[in-house]
Short mmCIF file of C-alpha atoms in Angstrom, two decimals:
data_model
loop_
_atom_site.label_atom_id
_atom_site.label_comp_id
_atom_site.label_asym_id
_atom_site.label_seq_id
_atom_site.Cartn_x
_atom_site.Cartn_y
_atom_site.Cartn_z
CA MET A 1 -16.41 11.78 19.07
CA THR A 2 -17.54 10.80 15.67
CA LEU A 3 -20.55 11.86 13.70
CA SER A 4 -22.23 8.51 14.33
CA TYR A 5 -22.27 9.33 18.06
CA PHE A 6 -24.63 12.24 17.43
CA SER A 7 -26.81 10.40 14.92
CA ASN A 8 -28.82 8.73 17.70
CA LEU A 9 -29.85 12.06 19.19
CA SER A 10 -33.27 13.37 18.26
CA VAL A 11 -35.07 16.55 19.08
CA GLY A 12 -38.36 15.62 20.68
CA LEU A 13 -41.14 17.37 22.49
CA THR A 14 -39.22 17.51 25.76
CA SER A 15 -36.36 19.39 24.12
CA TYR A 16 -38.72 22.09 22.87
CA LEU A 17 -40.48 22.27 26.22
CA LEU A 18 -37.16 22.63 28.07
CA VAL A 19 -36.04 25.45 25.78
CA ALA A 20 -39.40 27.18 26.15
CA ALA A 21 -39.31 26.78 29.94
CA MET A 22 -35.81 28.25 30.12
CA LEU A 23 -36.84 31.15 27.90
CA PHE A 24 -39.97 31.76 29.98
CA CYS A 25 -37.98 31.68 33.23
CA LEU A 26 -35.45 34.11 31.77
CA GLY A 27 -38.28 36.47 30.82
CA LEU A 28 -39.89 36.09 34.24
CA TYR A 29 -36.59 36.90 35.93
CA GLY A 30 -36.28 39.97 33.71
CA VAL A 31 -39.75 41.17 34.66
CA PHE A 32 -39.06 40.85 38.39
CA ALA A 33 -35.41 41.94 38.46
CA LYS A 34 -35.13 44.75 35.92
CA LYS A 35 -35.91 48.34 36.78
CA ASN A 36 -36.01 49.83 33.29
CA MET A 37 -39.41 49.78 31.58
CA ILE A 38 -37.93 48.90 28.20
CA ALA A 39 -36.09 45.91 29.68
CA ILE A 40 -39.32 44.76 31.32
CA LEU A 41 -41.12 45.06 27.98
CA MET A 42 -38.41 42.97 26.31
CA SER A 43 -38.74 40.36 29.06
CA ILE A 44 -42.47 40.13 28.43
CA GLU A 45 -41.69 39.54 24.76
CA LEU A 46 -39.38 36.66 25.77
CA MET A 47 -42.20 35.12 27.76
CA LEU A 48 -44.59 35.40 24.81
CA ASN A 49 -42.02 33.78 22.51
CA ALA A 50 -41.71 30.89 24.98
CA VAL A 51 -45.46 30.39 24.72
CA ASN A 52 -45.14 30.43 20.92
CA ILE A 53 -42.53 27.69 21.07
CA ASN A 54 -44.89 25.61 23.22
CA PHE A 55 -47.79 26.06 20.81
CA VAL A 56 -45.76 25.10 17.76
CA ALA A 57 -44.10 22.15 19.54
CA PHE A 58 -47.42 20.74 20.75
CA ASN A 59 -48.85 21.23 17.30
CA ARG A 60 -45.97 19.30 15.78
CA PHE A 61 -45.81 16.41 18.23
CA VAL A 62 -49.27 16.05 19.78
CA TRP A 63 -52.02 17.68 17.74
CA ASN A 64 -50.61 17.11 14.27
CA GLN A 65 -52.60 14.30 12.72
CA THR A 66 -52.46 13.83 9.00
CA ILE A 67 -55.76 13.27 7.25
CA ASP A 68 -55.75 11.68 3.84
CA ILE A 69 -58.77 12.79 1.83
CA LYS A 70 -58.58 11.97 -1.88
CA SER A 71 -54.76 11.74 -1.75
CA ILE A 72 -54.46 15.25 -0.31
CA ILE A 73 -52.56 15.42 2.95
CA THR A 74 -53.72 18.18 5.25
CA TYR A 75 -52.24 19.21 8.57
CA ASP A 76 -53.81 20.66 11.66
CA LEU A 77 -52.33 24.13 12.04
CA THR A 78 -53.94 25.06 15.35
CA GLY A 79 -50.64 25.73 17.13
CA HIS A 80 -49.27 27.78 14.25
CA VAL A 81 -52.39 29.94 14.08
CA ALA A 82 -52.30 30.48 17.85
CA ALA A 83 -48.62 31.46 17.61
CA LEU A 84 -49.46 33.86 14.78
CA PHE A 85 -52.13 35.52 16.93
CA ILE A 86 -49.65 35.82 19.81
CA ILE A 87 -47.13 37.47 17.48
CA ILE A 88 -49.80 39.95 16.36
CA VAL A 89 -50.81 40.69 19.95
CA ALA A 90 -47.13 41.09 20.91
CA ALA A 91 -46.58 43.59 18.10
CA CYS A 92 -49.58 45.61 19.28
CA GLU A 93 -48.37 45.36 22.86
CA VAL A 94 -44.96 46.71 21.87
CA ALA A 95 -46.51 49.64 20.00
CA VAL A 96 -48.74 50.61 22.91
CA GLY A 97 -46.02 49.92 25.47
CA LEU A 98 -43.44 52.06 23.70
CA ALA A 99 -45.95 54.87 23.33
CA LEU A 100 -46.63 54.73 27.07
CA ILE A 101 -42.91 54.61 27.85
CA ILE A 102 -42.24 57.66 25.67
CA THR A 103 -45.10 59.53 27.35
CA VAL A 104 -43.86 58.64 30.82
CA TYR A 105 -40.31 59.65 29.89
CA ARG A 106 -41.48 63.03 28.61
CA ASN A 107 -43.35 63.71 31.85
CA ARG A 108 -41.03 62.17 34.44
CA LYS A 109 -37.64 62.21 32.63
CA THR A 110 -37.00 58.59 33.69
CA THR A 111 -37.97 55.06 32.74
CA ASN A 112 -36.91 53.59 36.08
CA VAL A 113 -39.82 51.70 37.61
CA ASP A 114 -38.62 52.29 41.18
CA GLU A 115 -38.95 56.05 40.82
CA PHE A 116 -42.67 56.02 40.01
CA ASN A 117 -44.83 57.20 42.88
CA TRP A 118 -48.14 57.89 41.17
CA LEU A 119 -50.20 55.56 43.40
CA LYS A 120 -48.78 56.80 46.70
CA TRP A 121 -50.93 59.07 48.85
#
């Protein structure tokens, strides 16, 4: 295969959406299949990053309309701002989640989700 064979390929919206869907499904599988609380927290982070990819991809391909006002080109950054807020929320979620995990580990000496029986009578 030559380089000209790959020159016709382009990365469009569907490519980003497929990558984000695969990443989200991987995170969802991790949430349902893993038993360690830290692994579940990492899987939630994967799901949030998949949402970030969707926001930025839709911003790039759907919402991004250039406006020419006095020869100044401005871009709509709605998707980027939403992704930034999700990153901030994810960082806060990790801080609170790790604090809870450390507290649970100190009390129960395990981070295995199957061994928790707090809500049983």
